[in-house]
mmCIF file with all atom_site columns, C-alpha atoms in Angstrom:
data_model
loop_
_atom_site.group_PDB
_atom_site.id
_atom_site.type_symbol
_atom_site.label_atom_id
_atom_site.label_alt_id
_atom_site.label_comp_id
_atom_site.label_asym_id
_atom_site.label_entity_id
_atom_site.label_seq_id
_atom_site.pdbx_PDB_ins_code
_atom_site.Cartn_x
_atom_site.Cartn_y
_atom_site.Cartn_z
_atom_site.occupancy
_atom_site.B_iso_or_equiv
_atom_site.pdbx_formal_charge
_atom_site.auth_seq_id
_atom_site.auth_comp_id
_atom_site.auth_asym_id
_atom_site.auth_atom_id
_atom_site.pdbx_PDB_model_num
ATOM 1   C CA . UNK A 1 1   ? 60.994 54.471 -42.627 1.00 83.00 ? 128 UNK A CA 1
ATOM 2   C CA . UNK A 1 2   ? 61.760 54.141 -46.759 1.00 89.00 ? 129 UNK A CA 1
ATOM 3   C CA . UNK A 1 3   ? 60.393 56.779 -48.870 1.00 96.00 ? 130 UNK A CA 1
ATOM 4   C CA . UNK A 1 4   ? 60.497 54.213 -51.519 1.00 97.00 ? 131 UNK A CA 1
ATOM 5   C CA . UNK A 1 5   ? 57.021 53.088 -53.228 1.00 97.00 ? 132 UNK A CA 1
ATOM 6   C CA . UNK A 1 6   ? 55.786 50.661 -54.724 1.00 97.00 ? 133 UNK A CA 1
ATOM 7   C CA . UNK A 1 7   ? 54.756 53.040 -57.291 1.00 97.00 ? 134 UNK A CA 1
ATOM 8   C CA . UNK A 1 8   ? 58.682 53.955 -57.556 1.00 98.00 ? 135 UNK A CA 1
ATOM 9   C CA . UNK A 1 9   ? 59.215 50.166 -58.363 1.00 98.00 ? 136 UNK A CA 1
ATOM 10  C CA . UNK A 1 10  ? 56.652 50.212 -60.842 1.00 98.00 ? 137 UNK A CA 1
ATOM 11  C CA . UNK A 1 11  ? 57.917 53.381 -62.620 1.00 98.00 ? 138 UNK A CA 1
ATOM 12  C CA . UNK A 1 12  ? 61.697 51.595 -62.475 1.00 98.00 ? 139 UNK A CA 1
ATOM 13  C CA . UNK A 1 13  ? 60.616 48.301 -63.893 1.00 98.00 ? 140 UNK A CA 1
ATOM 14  C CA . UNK A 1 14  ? 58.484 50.392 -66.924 1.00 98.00 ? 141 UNK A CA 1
ATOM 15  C CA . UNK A 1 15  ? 61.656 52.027 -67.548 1.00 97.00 ? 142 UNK A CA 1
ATOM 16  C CA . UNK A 1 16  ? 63.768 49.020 -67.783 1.00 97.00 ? 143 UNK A CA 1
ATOM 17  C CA . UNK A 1 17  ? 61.430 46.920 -69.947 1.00 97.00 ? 144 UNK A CA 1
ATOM 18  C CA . UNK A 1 18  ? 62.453 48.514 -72.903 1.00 95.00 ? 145 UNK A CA 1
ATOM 19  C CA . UNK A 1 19  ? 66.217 48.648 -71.669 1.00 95.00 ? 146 UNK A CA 1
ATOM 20  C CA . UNK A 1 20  ? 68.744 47.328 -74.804 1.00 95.00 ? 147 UNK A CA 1
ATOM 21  C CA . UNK A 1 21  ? 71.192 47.029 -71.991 1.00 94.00 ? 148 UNK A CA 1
ATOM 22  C CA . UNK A 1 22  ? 72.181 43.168 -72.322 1.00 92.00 ? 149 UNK A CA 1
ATOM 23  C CA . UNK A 1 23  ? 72.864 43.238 -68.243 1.00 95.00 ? 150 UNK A CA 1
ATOM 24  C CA . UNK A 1 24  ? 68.804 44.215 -67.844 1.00 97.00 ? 151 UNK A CA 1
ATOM 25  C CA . UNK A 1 25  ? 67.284 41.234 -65.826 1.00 97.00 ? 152 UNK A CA 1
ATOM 26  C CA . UNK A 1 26  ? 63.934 43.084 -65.998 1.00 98.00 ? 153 UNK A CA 1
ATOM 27  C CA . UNK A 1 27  ? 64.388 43.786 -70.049 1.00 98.00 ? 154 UNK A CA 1
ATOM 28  C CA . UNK A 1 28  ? 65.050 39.767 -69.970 1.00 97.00 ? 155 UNK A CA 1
ATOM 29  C CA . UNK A 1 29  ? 61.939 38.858 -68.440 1.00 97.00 ? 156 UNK A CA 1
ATOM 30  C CA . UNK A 1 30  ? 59.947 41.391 -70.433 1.00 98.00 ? 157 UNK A CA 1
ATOM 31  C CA . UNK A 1 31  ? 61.526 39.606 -73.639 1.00 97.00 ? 158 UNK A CA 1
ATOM 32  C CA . UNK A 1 32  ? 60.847 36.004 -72.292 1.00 97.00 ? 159 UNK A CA 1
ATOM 33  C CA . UNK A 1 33  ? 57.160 36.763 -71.782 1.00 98.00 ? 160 UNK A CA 1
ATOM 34  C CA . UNK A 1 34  ? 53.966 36.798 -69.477 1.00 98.00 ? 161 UNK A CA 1
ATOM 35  C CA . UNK A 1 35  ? 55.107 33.003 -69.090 1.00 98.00 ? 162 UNK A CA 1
ATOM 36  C CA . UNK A 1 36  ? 58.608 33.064 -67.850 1.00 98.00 ? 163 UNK A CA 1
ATOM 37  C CA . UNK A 1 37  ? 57.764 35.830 -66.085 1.00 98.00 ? 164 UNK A CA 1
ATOM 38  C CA . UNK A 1 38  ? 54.397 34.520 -64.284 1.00 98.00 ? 165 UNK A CA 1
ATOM 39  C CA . UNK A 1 39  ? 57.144 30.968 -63.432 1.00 98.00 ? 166 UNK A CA 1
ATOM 40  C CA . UNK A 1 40  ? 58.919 33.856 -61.682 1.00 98.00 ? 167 UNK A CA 1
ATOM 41  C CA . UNK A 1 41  ? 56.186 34.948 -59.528 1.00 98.00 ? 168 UNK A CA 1
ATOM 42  C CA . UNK A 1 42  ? 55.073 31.412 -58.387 1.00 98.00 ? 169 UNK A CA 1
ATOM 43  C CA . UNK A 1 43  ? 58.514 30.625 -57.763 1.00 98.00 ? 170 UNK A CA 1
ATOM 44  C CA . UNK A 1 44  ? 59.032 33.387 -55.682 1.00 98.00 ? 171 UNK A CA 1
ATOM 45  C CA . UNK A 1 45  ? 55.698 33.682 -53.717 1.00 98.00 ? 172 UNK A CA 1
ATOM 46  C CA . UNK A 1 46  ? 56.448 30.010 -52.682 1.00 98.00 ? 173 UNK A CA 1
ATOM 47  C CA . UNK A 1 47  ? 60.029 31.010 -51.799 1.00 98.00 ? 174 UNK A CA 1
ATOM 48  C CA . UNK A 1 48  ? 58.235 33.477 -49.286 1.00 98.00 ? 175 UNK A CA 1
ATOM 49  C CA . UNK A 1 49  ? 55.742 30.960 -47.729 1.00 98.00 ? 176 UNK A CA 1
ATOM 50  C CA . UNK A 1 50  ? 59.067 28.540 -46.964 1.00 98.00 ? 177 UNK A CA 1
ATOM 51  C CA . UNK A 1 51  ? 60.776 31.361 -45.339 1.00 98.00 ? 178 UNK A CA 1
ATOM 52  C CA . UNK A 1 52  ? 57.467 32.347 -43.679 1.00 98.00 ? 179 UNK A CA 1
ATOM 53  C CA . UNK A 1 53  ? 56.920 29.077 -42.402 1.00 98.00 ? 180 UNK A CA 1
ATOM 54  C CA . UNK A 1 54  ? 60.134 28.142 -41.602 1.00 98.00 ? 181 UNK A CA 1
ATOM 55  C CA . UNK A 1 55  ? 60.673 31.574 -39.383 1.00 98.00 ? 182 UNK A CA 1
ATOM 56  C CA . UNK A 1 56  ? 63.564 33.100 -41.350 1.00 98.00 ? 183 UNK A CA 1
ATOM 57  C CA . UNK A 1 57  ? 62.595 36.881 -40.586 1.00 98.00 ? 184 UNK A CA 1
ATOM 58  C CA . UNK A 1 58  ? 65.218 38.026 -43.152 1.00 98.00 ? 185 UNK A CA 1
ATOM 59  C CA . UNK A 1 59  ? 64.375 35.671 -45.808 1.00 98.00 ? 186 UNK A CA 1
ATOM 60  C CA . UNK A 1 60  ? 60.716 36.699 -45.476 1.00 98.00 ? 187 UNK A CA 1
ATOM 61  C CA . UNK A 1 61  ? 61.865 39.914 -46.281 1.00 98.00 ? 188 UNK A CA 1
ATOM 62  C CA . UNK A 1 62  ? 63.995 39.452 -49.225 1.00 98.00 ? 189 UNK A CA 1
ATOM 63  C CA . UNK A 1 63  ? 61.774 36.924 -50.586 1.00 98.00 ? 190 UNK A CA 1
ATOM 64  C CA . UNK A 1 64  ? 59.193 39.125 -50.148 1.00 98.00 ? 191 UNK A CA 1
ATOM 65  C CA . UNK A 1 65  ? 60.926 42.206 -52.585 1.00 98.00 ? 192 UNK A CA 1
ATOM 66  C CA . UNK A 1 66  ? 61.482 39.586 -54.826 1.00 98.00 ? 193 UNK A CA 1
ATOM 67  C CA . UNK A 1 67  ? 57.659 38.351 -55.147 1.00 98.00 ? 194 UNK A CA 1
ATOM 68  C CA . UNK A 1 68  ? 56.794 42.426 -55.310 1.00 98.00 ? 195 UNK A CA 1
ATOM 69  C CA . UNK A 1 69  ? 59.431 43.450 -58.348 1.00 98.00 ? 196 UNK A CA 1
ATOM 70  C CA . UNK A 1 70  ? 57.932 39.643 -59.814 1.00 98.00 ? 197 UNK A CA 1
ATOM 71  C CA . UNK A 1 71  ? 54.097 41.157 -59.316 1.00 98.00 ? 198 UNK A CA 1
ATOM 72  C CA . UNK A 1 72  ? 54.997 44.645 -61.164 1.00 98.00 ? 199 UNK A CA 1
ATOM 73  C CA . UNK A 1 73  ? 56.849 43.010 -63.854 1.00 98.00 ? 200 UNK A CA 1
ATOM 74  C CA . UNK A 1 74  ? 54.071 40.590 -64.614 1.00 98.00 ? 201 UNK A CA 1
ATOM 75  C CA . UNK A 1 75  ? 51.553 43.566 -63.799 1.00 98.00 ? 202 UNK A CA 1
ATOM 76  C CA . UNK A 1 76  ? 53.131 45.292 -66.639 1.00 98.00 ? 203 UNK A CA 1
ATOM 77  C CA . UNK A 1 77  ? 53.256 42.601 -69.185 1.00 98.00 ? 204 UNK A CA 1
ATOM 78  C CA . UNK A 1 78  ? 49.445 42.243 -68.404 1.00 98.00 ? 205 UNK A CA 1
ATOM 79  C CA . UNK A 1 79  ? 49.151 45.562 -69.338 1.00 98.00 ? 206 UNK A CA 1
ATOM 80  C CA . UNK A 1 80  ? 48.179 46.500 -65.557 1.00 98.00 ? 207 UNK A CA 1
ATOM 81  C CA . UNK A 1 81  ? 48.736 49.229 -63.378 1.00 98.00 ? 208 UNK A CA 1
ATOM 82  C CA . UNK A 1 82  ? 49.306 49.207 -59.976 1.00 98.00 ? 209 UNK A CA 1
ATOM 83  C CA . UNK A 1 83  ? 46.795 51.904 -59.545 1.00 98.00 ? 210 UNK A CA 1
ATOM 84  C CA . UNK A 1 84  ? 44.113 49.272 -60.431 1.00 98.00 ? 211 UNK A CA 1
ATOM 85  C CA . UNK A 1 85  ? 44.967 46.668 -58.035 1.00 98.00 ? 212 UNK A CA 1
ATOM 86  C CA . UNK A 1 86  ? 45.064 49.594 -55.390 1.00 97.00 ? 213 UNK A CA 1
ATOM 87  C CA . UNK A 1 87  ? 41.778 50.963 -56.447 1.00 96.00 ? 214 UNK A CA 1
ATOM 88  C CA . UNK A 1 88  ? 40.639 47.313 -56.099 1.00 94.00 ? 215 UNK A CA 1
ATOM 89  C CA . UNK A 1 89  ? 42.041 46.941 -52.353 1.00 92.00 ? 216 UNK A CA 1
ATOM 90  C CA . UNK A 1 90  ? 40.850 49.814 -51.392 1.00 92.00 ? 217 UNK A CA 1
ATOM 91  C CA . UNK A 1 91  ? 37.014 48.735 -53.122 1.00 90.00 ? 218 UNK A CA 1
ATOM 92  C CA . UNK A 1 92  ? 37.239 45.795 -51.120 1.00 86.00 ? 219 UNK A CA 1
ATOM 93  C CA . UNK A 1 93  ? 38.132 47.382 -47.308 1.00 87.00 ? 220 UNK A CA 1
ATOM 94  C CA . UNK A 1 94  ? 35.151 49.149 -47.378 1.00 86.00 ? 221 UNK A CA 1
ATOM 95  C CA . UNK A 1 95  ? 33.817 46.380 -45.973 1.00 80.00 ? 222 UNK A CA 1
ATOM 96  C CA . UNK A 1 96  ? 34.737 43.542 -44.014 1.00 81.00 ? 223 UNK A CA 1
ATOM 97  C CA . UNK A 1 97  ? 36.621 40.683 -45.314 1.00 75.00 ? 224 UNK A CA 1
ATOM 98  C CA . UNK A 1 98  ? 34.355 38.518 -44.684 1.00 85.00 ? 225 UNK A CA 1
ATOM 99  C CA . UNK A 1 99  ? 31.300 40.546 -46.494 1.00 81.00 ? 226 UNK A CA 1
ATOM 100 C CA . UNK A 1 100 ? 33.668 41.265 -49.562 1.00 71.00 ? 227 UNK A CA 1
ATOM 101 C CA . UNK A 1 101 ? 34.088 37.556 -49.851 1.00 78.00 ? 228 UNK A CA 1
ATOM 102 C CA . UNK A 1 102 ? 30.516 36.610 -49.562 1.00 83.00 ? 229 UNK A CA 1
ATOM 103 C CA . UNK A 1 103 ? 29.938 39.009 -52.560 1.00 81.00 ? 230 UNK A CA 1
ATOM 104 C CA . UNK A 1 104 ? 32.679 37.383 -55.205 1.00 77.00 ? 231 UNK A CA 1
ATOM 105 C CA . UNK A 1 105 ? 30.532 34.560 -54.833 1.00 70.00 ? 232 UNK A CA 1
#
């Protein structure tokens, strides 16, 4: 098993944001926007439901790093930290799914 966390990916993309390295496809995306960047996301989470759908195991998988280094980035530029949306998860499995979405009315 990876010792690699999502909080490492986090920490990477925050570094590279500000990156004035021309070859920075995170510093790109930061540049372009919560826009280009949230086109990113959608284009990738849908990548991931084709693979998933269509059974391609591997693709699931790199589609799926894709859609997480898409989330952070647009995390970021929402001025959001992964610590949030973890605090959030973990808020809503105190109870059961079903419960949690009864209360969100």
């Amino acid at each position: 098993m990876t010792t690699f966390t999502l909080a490492d990916l986090e920490r990477i993309v925050a570094e590279r944001a500000t990156s004035t390295d021309a070859k920075s496809y995170t510093a790109s995306l930061y540049a372009k926007g919560i826009g280009k960047a949230s086109q990113k996301l959608g284009e990738e989470a849908v990548e991931t439901v084709i693979a998933a759908v269509s059974g391609d195991t591997q693709g699931v998988v790199s589609e799926s790093a894709d859609l997480l280094y898409h989330l952070l980035v647009v995390l970021g530029l929402s001025g959001v930290k992964l610590d949030a949306v973890l605090a959030e998860l973990e808020h809503r499995t105190a109870q059961t799914g079903l419960e949690e979405k009864a209360a969100r009315g």
